[in-house]
Amino acid sequence: MSGIRVGFIGTGVMGEPMCRNLVRKHDGQVTAHDIDPAPLKRLAADGAAVAPSIAAIAEAADLIFLSLPSGREVRTVCLGDDGLIEHLPAGRTVVDTSTAPPALAREIEGAFAARGIAFTDAPIARTRQAAIDGTLSIMVGGDAALVERLRPLLAHIAQDVTHCGPVGSGQAVKILNNMILFQNVRALAEGLAIARRQGIVPETFLEAVGRSSGDSFALRNHGMKAMLEEHFPEGAFPVSYALKDLDYALDLAQESGIYAEGAALVKALFAHAIENGLGARYHPVIATLIDRSCPAGPEEGTP
């Protein structure tokens, strides 16, 4: 896909560094669009072109990446009035790196295919630092031949690219990945809270667990870099976004006839965090609620 014109819609927390890596590494034009002018100004300084509208980016790009907050925005940008479906000619490609319901991915793919537009769902995993470094993990759902053609572009933003199956399967894998991660984060928070009350130095606790069978991505990133430092900024992946992804996972569980009890417990804790005004903070902030909650926990008691 050397030299093709690339578009990027959604230059937020993850989208901006992803777009920047495409600008720096791709040998063709990269055009960005967002409702917030601030990241567009920064990307323009790095060499990106800026499109003032969806219609303009549809005209400027052969392939368009999406990085949007939720399925609602994905539906609007793709299928809404004045959306991409109204402006893209046959032969173009859309790659959705957002996290959205698998059923929506299949709906969009069907609508685009009727107009000769290719579509893949390619949600991302790992941290914002990974987005900056170009070392994300991407789980792709779509036609195998198309996925192979996309790999050189995806390699500009990701270290690992996994073809998970047909359209929708990338979203399913990503959503379940996040469900597992959020449960790991809760388990870490509970372990840390108990360790503190047993008089164990938190750093010592995490170092010991990190050298043992309890080691995990969540421990090395969310535990060491967020919980231990009590660093839960706004502008990172917030509780409100995590709850959205968890709701998608619980919907998949219900469709599958599975009662995901662990996920339901985490959802209750996320809801408790939002009730306490923490919805915009980095999602490991739930540790602060566990550490000060009564023995019954936030689902039954009060902090």
Coordinates of C-alpha atoms in Angstrom, one line a residue:
M1 CA 0.0 0.0 0.0
S2 CA 3.0 2.2 -0.6
G3 CA 2.1 5.8 -1.6
I4 CA -1.7 5.5 -1.1
R5 CA -3.4 8.5 0.5
V6 CA -4.3 7.8 4.1
G7 CA -7.0 9.5 6.2
F8 CA -7.4 9.5 9.9
I9 CA -10.7 10.4 11.7
G10 CA -10.5 10.8 15.5
T11 CA -7.2 12.2 16.9
G12 CA -7.9 11.9 20.6
V13 CA -5.8 10.2 23.3
M14 CA -4.9 7.2 21.2
G15 CA -5.7 8.5 17.7
E16 CA -3.3 11.4 17.8
P17 CA -0.1 9.4 18.4
M18 CA -1.3 6.7 15.9
C19 CA -1.9 9.3 13.2
R20 CA 1.5 10.8 14.0
N21 CA 3.2 7.5 13.5
L22 CA 1.5 7.2 10.1
V23 CA 2.6 10.7 9.2
R24 CA 6.2 9.9 10.1
K25 CA 6.4 6.4 8.6
H26 CA 4.0 6.2 5.6
D27 CA 5.4 7.4 2.3
G28 CA 2.1 8.9 1.1
Q29 CA -0.1 11.8 2.2
V30 CA -1.8 11.5 5.6
T31 CA -4.9 13.7 6.2
A32 CA -6.5 14.1 9.6
H33 CA -10.0 15.2 10.8
D34 CA -11.4 15.8 14.3
I35 CA -13.9 18.1 16.0
D36 CA -11.1 19.3 18.3
P37 CA -8.6 21.6 16.5
A38 CA -5.8 21.3 19.1
P39 CA -4.5 17.8 18.0
L40 CA -4.9 18.7 14.4
K41 CA -2.7 21.7 14.9
R42 CA 0.0 19.5 16.4
L43 CA -0.3 16.9 13.7
A44 CA -0.1 19.6 11.0
A45 CA 3.2 20.7 12.5
D46 CA 4.4 17.1 12.0
G47 CA 3.4 17.2 8.4
A48 CA -0.2 16.0 8.3
A49 CA -2.8 17.6 6.1
V50 CA -6.0 18.7 7.8
A51 CA -9.5 18.1 6.5
P52 CA -12.4 20.3 7.7
S53 CA -15.1 17.7 7.3
I54 CA -15.9 14.1 6.7
A55 CA -16.7 14.9 3.0
A56 CA -13.3 16.5 2.6
I57 CA -11.4 13.6 4.1
A58 CA -13.4 11.2 2.0
E59 CA -12.2 13.1 -1.1
A60 CA -8.6 13.3 0.1
A61 CA -8.0 9.6 1.1
D62 CA -8.0 6.2 -0.4
L63 CA -8.0 4.5 2.9
I64 CA -9.4 5.9 6.2
F65 CA -8.6 4.9 9.7
L66 CA -11.1 5.6 12.5
S67 CA -10.3 6.1 16.2
L68 CA -13.5 7.1 17.9
P69 CA -14.8 6.9 21.5
S70 CA -17.6 4.4 21.1
G71 CA -20.0 2.6 18.7
R72 CA -22.3 5.6 18.7
E73 CA -19.6 7.8 17.1
V74 CA -18.6 5.0 14.7
R75 CA -22.1 4.6 13.5
T76 CA -22.5 8.3 13.0
V77 CA -19.3 8.8 11.1
C78 CA -19.8 5.7 8.9
L79 CA -23.6 5.5 8.3
G80 CA -25.1 8.8 9.6
D81 CA -26.3 11.7 7.6
D82 CA -23.3 13.2 5.8
G83 CA -21.3 10.2 6.9
L84 CA -18.6 8.3 5.0
I85 CA -21.1 6.1 3.2
E86 CA -22.5 9.3 1.6
H87 CA -19.1 10.4 0.3
L88 CA -16.8 7.5 -0.3
P89 CA -16.7 6.1 -3.9
A90 CA -16.3 2.4 -4.6
G91 CA -12.8 1.0 -4.2
R92 CA -12.0 2.9 -1.0
T93 CA -11.2 1.2 2.4
V94 CA -12.2 2.0 6.0
V95 CA -10.3 0.5 9.0
D96 CA -12.0 1.0 12.3
T97 CA -9.5 0.9 15.2
S98 CA -12.2 2.0 17.7
T99 CA -13.8 -0.4 20.2
A100 CA -17.4 -1.0 19.2
P101 CA -19.9 -3.9 19.2
P102 CA -19.2 -6.7 16.8
A103 CA -22.7 -6.5 15.4
L104 CA -22.2 -2.9 14.4
A105 CA -19.0 -3.9 12.6
R106 CA -20.9 -6.4 10.6
E107 CA -23.7 -3.9 9.9
I108 CA -21.2 -1.3 8.6
E109 CA -19.4 -3.9 6.5
G110 CA -22.6 -5.0 4.9
A111 CA -23.6 -1.4 4.1
F112 CA -20.2 -0.5 2.7
A113 CA -19.9 -3.7 0.7
A114 CA -23.1 -2.8 -1.1
R115 CA -21.3 0.3 -2.4
G116 CA -18.0 -1.4 -3.2
I117 CA -16.2 -0.1 -0.1
A118 CA -14.0 -2.4 1.9
F119 CA -14.1 -2.5 5.7
T120 CA -12.2 -4.1 8.6
D121 CA -12.6 -3.8 12.3
A122 CA -9.1 -3.4 13.8
P123 CA -9.4 -2.4 17.5
I124 CA -6.2 -1.7 19.4
A125 CA -4.9 -2.8 22.8
R126 CA -2.1 -1.7 25.1
T127 CA -1.3 1.8 26.6
R128 CA -1.1 5.3 25.3
Q129 CA 2.7 5.0 25.5
A130 CA 2.4 2.0 23.1
A131 CA 0.4 4.2 20.8
I132 CA 3.2 6.8 20.9
D133 CA 5.9 4.2 20.4
G134 CA 4.0 2.4 17.6
T135 CA 3.9 -0.8 19.6
L136 CA 0.2 -1.4 19.9
S137 CA -1.5 -4.8 19.5
I138 CA -4.2 -4.9 16.9
M139 CA -6.9 -7.5 16.5
V140 CA -8.3 -7.5 13.0
G141 CA -11.6 -8.9 11.7
G142 CA -12.1 -9.0 8.0
D143 CA -11.2 -10.6 4.7
A144 CA -7.9 -12.4 4.9
A145 CA -6.5 -11.0 1.7
L146 CA -7.4 -7.4 2.7
V147 CA -5.8 -7.9 6.1
E148 CA -2.6 -9.0 4.5
R149 CA -2.6 -5.9 2.2
L150 CA -3.1 -3.7 5.3
R151 CA -0.3 -5.2 7.3
P152 CA 2.4 -2.8 6.1
L153 CA 0.3 0.2 7.2
L154 CA -0.8 -1.5 10.5
A155 CA 2.9 -2.1 11.2
H156 CA 3.4 1.7 11.4
I157 CA 1.3 1.8 14.5
A158 CA 1.5 -1.7 16.0
Q159 CA 4.0 -4.3 17.1
D160 CA 1.6 -7.2 16.9
V161 CA -1.3 -7.7 14.4
T162 CA -3.6 -10.7 14.8
H163 CA -6.1 -11.7 12.2
C164 CA -9.0 -13.0 14.4
G165 CA -11.4 -14.1 11.7
P166 CA -14.3 -12.4 9.7
V167 CA -15.6 -8.9 10.3
G168 CA -16.6 -8.5 13.9
S169 CA -14.2 -11.0 15.4
G170 CA -11.5 -8.3 16.0
Q171 CA -14.0 -6.4 18.1
A172 CA -15.0 -9.5 20.0
V173 CA -11.4 -10.4 20.9
K174 CA -10.6 -6.8 21.9
I175 CA -13.7 -6.5 24.1
L176 CA -13.0 -9.8 25.8
N177 CA -9.3 -8.8 26.2
N178 CA -10.4 -5.7 28.1
M179 CA -12.9 -7.7 30.2
I180 CA -9.9 -9.9 31.4
L181 CA -7.7 -6.8 31.9
F182 CA -10.3 -5.0 34.1
Q183 CA -10.7 -8.1 36.2
N184 CA -6.9 -8.3 36.6
V185 CA -6.8 -4.6 37.7
R186 CA -9.5 -5.2 40.3
A187 CA -7.6 -8.3 41.6
L188 CA -4.4 -6.2 41.9
A189 CA -6.3 -3.5 43.7
E190 CA -7.7 -5.9 46.2
G191 CA -4.3 -7.6 46.7
L192 CA -2.6 -4.2 47.3
A193 CA -5.3 -3.1 49.8
I194 CA -4.9 -6.3 51.8
A195 CA -1.1 -6.1 51.6
R196 CA -1.1 -2.6 53.0
R197 CA -3.3 -3.5 55.9
Q198 CA -0.9 -6.4 56.6
G199 CA 1.9 -3.9 56.9
I200 CA 3.6 -5.0 53.7
V201 CA 5.3 -2.2 51.7
P202 CA 3.4 -1.9 48.4
E203 CA 6.5 -1.7 46.3
T204 CA 7.8 -4.9 47.9
F205 CA 4.4 -6.6 47.3
L206 CA 4.3 -5.8 43.6
E207 CA 7.9 -6.7 43.0
A208 CA 7.5 -10.1 44.7
V209 CA 4.3 -10.9 42.8
G210 CA 5.9 -9.6 39.6
R211 CA 8.6 -12.3 40.0
S212 CA 6.0 -15.0 40.7
S213 CA 3.0 -16.6 39.1
G214 CA 0.8 -13.5 39.7
D215 CA 2.8 -11.4 37.2
S216 CA 0.8 -9.8 34.4
F217 CA 0.6 -6.9 31.9
A218 CA -1.8 -5.3 34.4
L219 CA 0.7 -5.5 37.2
R220 CA 3.6 -4.1 35.2
N221 CA 1.6 -1.3 33.8
H222 CA -1.5 -0.5 35.8
G223 CA 0.0 -1.7 39.1
M224 CA 3.5 -0.4 39.0
K225 CA 2.9 2.8 37.0
A226 CA -0.6 3.9 38.2
M227 CA -1.6 2.3 41.5
L228 CA 1.8 2.4 43.1
E229 CA 2.4 6.0 42.1
E230 CA -1.3 6.9 42.7
H231 CA -1.2 8.4 39.2
F232 CA -4.7 8.4 37.7
P233 CA -4.7 11.4 35.4
E234 CA -7.5 12.6 33.2
G235 CA -6.8 12.2 29.5
A236 CA -5.8 8.6 29.8
F237 CA -8.2 5.7 29.3
P238 CA -10.9 6.7 31.8
V239 CA -13.4 4.8 33.9
S240 CA -16.3 5.9 31.7
Y241 CA -14.6 4.3 28.6
A242 CA -13.7 1.2 30.5
L243 CA -17.4 0.8 31.6
K244 CA -18.5 1.2 28.0
D245 CA -16.1 -1.6 26.9
L246 CA -17.2 -3.8 29.8
D247 CA -20.9 -3.3 28.9
Y248 CA -20.0 -4.6 25.4
A249 CA -18.4 -7.6 27.0
L250 CA -21.4 -8.3 29.2
D251 CA -23.7 -8.1 26.1
L252 CA -21.5 -10.7 24.3
A253 CA -21.7 -12.9 27.4
Q254 CA -25.4 -12.7 27.5
E255 CA -25.7 -13.5 23.8
S256 CA -23.5 -16.5 24.5
G257 CA -25.5 -17.7 27.4
I258 CA -22.7 -17.1 29.9
Y259 CA -23.0 -15.4 33.2
A260 CA -19.8 -13.4 33.5
E261 CA -19.9 -12.9 37.2
G262 CA -16.3 -11.5 37.5
A263 CA -17.1 -8.9 34.8
A264 CA -20.3 -7.9 36.6
L265 CA -18.4 -7.3 39.8
V266 CA -16.0 -5.0 38.0
K267 CA -18.9 -3.2 36.4
A268 CA -20.3 -2.5 39.8
L269 CA -17.0 -1.0 40.9
F270 CA -16.7 1.2 37.8
A271 CA -20.3 2.4 38.5
H272 CA -19.3 3.2 42.1
A273 CA -16.2 5.1 40.8
I274 CA -18.4 7.2 38.5
E275 CA -20.8 7.9 41.4
N276 CA -17.8 9.2 43.3
G277 CA -16.8 11.7 40.6
L278 CA -14.0 9.6 39.2
G279 CA -15.4 8.8 35.8
A280 CA -12.9 10.9 33.9
R281 CA -9.9 9.5 35.7
Y282 CA -7.6 6.7 34.5
H283 CA -9.5 3.5 35.2
P284 CA -7.0 1.9 37.8
V285 CA -8.3 4.7 40.1
I286 CA -10.8 2.0 41.3
A287 CA -7.9 0.9 43.6
T288 CA -8.6 4.0 45.7
L289 CA -12.1 2.9 46.3
I290 CA -11.2 -0.7 47.3
D291 CA -8.5 0.5 49.7
R292 CA -11.0 2.6 51.6
S293 CA -14.2 0.6 51.3
C294 CA -15.7 -1.3 54.2
P295 CA -15.4 -5.1 54.3
A296 CA -18.6 -5.6 52.4
G297 CA -17.2 -3.7 49.5
P298 CA -18.7 -0.9 47.4
E299 CA -21.4 -3.1 46.0
E300 CA -23.0 -3.6 49.4
G301 CA -21.4 -1.0 51.7
T302 CA -20.3 2.5 51.4
P303 CA -16.8 3.9 51.3

